[in-house]
mmCIF file of C-alpha atoms in Angstrom:
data_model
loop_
_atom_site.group_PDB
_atom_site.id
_atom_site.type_symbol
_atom_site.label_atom_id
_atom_site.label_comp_id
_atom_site.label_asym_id
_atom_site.label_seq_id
_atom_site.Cartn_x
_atom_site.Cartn_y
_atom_site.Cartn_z
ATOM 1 C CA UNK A 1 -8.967 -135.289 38.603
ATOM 2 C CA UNK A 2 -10.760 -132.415 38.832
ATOM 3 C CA UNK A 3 -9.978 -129.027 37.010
ATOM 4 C CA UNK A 4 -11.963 -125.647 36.950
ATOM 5 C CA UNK A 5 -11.840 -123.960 33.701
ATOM 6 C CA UNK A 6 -12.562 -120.100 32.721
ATOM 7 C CA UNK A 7 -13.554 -119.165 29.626
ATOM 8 C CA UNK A 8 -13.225 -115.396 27.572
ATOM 9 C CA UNK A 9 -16.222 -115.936 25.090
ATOM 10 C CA UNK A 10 -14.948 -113.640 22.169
ATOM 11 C CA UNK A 11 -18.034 -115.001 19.992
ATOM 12 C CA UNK A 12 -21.179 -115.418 21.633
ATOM 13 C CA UNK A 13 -22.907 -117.569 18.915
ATOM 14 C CA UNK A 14 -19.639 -119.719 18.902
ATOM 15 C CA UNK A 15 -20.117 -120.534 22.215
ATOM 16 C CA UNK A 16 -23.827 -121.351 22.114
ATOM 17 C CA UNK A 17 -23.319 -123.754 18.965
ATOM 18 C CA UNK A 18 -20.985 -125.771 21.221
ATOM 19 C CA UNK A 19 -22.656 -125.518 24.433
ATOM 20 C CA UNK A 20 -26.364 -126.563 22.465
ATOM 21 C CA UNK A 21 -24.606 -129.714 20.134
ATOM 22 C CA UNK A 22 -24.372 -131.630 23.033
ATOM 23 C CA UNK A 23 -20.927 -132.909 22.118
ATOM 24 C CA UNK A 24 -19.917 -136.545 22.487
ATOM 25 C CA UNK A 25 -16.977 -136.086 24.849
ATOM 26 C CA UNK A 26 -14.088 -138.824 25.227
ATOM 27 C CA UNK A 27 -14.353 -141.078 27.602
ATOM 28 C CA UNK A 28 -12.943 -139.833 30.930
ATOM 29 C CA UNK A 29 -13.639 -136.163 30.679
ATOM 30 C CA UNK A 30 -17.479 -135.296 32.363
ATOM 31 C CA UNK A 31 -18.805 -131.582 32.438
ATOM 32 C CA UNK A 32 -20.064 -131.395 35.851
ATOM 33 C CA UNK A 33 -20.979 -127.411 35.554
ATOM 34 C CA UNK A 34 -20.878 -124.583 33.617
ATOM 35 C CA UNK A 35 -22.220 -121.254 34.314
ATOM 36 C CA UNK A 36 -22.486 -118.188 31.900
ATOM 37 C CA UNK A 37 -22.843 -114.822 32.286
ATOM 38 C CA UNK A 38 -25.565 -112.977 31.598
ATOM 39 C CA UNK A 39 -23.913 -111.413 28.553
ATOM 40 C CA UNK A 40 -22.005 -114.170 27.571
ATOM 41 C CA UNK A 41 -18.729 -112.181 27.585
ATOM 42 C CA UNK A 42 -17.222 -114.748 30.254
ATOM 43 C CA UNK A 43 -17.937 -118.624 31.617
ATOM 44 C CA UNK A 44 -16.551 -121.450 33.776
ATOM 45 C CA UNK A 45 -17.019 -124.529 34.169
ATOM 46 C CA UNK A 46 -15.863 -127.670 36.498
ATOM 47 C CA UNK A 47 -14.561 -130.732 34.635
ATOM 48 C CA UNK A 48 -13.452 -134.340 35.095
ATOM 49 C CA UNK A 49 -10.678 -134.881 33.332
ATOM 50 C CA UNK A 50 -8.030 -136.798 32.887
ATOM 51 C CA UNK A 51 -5.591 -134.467 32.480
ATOM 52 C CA UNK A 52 -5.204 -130.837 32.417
ATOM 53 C CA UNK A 53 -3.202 -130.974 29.126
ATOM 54 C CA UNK A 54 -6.001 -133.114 27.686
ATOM 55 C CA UNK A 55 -8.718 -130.595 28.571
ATOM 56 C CA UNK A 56 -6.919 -127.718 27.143
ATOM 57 C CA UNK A 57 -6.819 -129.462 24.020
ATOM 58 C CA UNK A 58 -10.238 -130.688 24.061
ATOM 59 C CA UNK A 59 -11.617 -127.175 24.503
ATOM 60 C CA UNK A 60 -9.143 -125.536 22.300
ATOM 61 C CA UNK A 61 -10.271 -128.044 19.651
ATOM 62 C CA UNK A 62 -14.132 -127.282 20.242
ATOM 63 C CA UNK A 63 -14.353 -123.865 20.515
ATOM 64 C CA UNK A 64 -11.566 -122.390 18.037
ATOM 65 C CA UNK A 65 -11.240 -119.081 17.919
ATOM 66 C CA UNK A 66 -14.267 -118.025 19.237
ATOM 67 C CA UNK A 67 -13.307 -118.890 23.086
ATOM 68 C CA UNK A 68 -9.820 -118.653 24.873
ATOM 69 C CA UNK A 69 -9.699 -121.204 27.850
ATOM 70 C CA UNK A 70 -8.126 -120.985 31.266
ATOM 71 C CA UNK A 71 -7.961 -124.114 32.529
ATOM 72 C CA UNK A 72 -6.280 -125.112 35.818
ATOM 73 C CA UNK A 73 -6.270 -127.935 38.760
ATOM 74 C CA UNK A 74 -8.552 -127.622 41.275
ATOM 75 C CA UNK A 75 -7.254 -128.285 45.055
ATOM 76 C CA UNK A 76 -9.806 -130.354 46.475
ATOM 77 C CA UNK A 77 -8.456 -128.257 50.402
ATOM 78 C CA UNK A 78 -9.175 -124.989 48.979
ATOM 79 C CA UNK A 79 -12.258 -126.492 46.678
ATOM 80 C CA UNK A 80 -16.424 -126.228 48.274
ATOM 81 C CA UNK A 81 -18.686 -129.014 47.084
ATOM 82 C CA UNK A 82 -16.288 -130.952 44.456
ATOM 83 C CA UNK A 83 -17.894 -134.661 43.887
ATOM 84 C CA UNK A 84 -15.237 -137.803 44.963
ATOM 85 C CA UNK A 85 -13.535 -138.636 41.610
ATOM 86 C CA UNK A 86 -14.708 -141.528 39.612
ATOM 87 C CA UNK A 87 -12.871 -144.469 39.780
ATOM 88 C CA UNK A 88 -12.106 -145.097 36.000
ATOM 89 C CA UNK A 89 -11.448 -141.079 35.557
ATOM 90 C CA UNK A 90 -8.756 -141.370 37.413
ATOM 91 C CA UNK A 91 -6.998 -144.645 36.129
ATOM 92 C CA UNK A 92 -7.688 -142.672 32.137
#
């Protein structure tokens, strides 16, 4: 399943530690983008997950205090240029 995620960076340098210590993530979640603006105030990001309650957590648990994280399905109808979902994401 596919979710889209928006992030409020509240601490730049938070943000950049997590984004640069390439994380080992749990199997079935995948980081397929993530863009940042130019002054680091906001991000967002497409995910594989397997679950949006999952994600939440995940991100919550990386980032602390230094990021609050809007995550939400994505429609694949209303959705440009998502890949088809993995096979084993989905059964996670």
């Amino acid at each position: 399943m596919h979710f889209g995620v928006v992030h409020d960076i509240r601490d730049p340098a938070g943000w950049d530690r997590v984004m640069s210590s390439n994380p080992t993530l749990p199997e079935g979640f995948v980081l397929l983008a993530s863009v940042t603006q130019d002054d680091a105030a906001r991000a967002m990001c497409i995910w594989e997950a397997p679950s949006l309650d999952g994600l939440q957590q995940l991100l919550d648990g990386a980032f602390g205090d230094a990021v609050v994280n809007d995550c939400f399905v994505a429609d694949p109808a209303r959705s440009v240029n998502l890949p088809a979902a993995r096979p084993e994401a989905a059964q996670a």
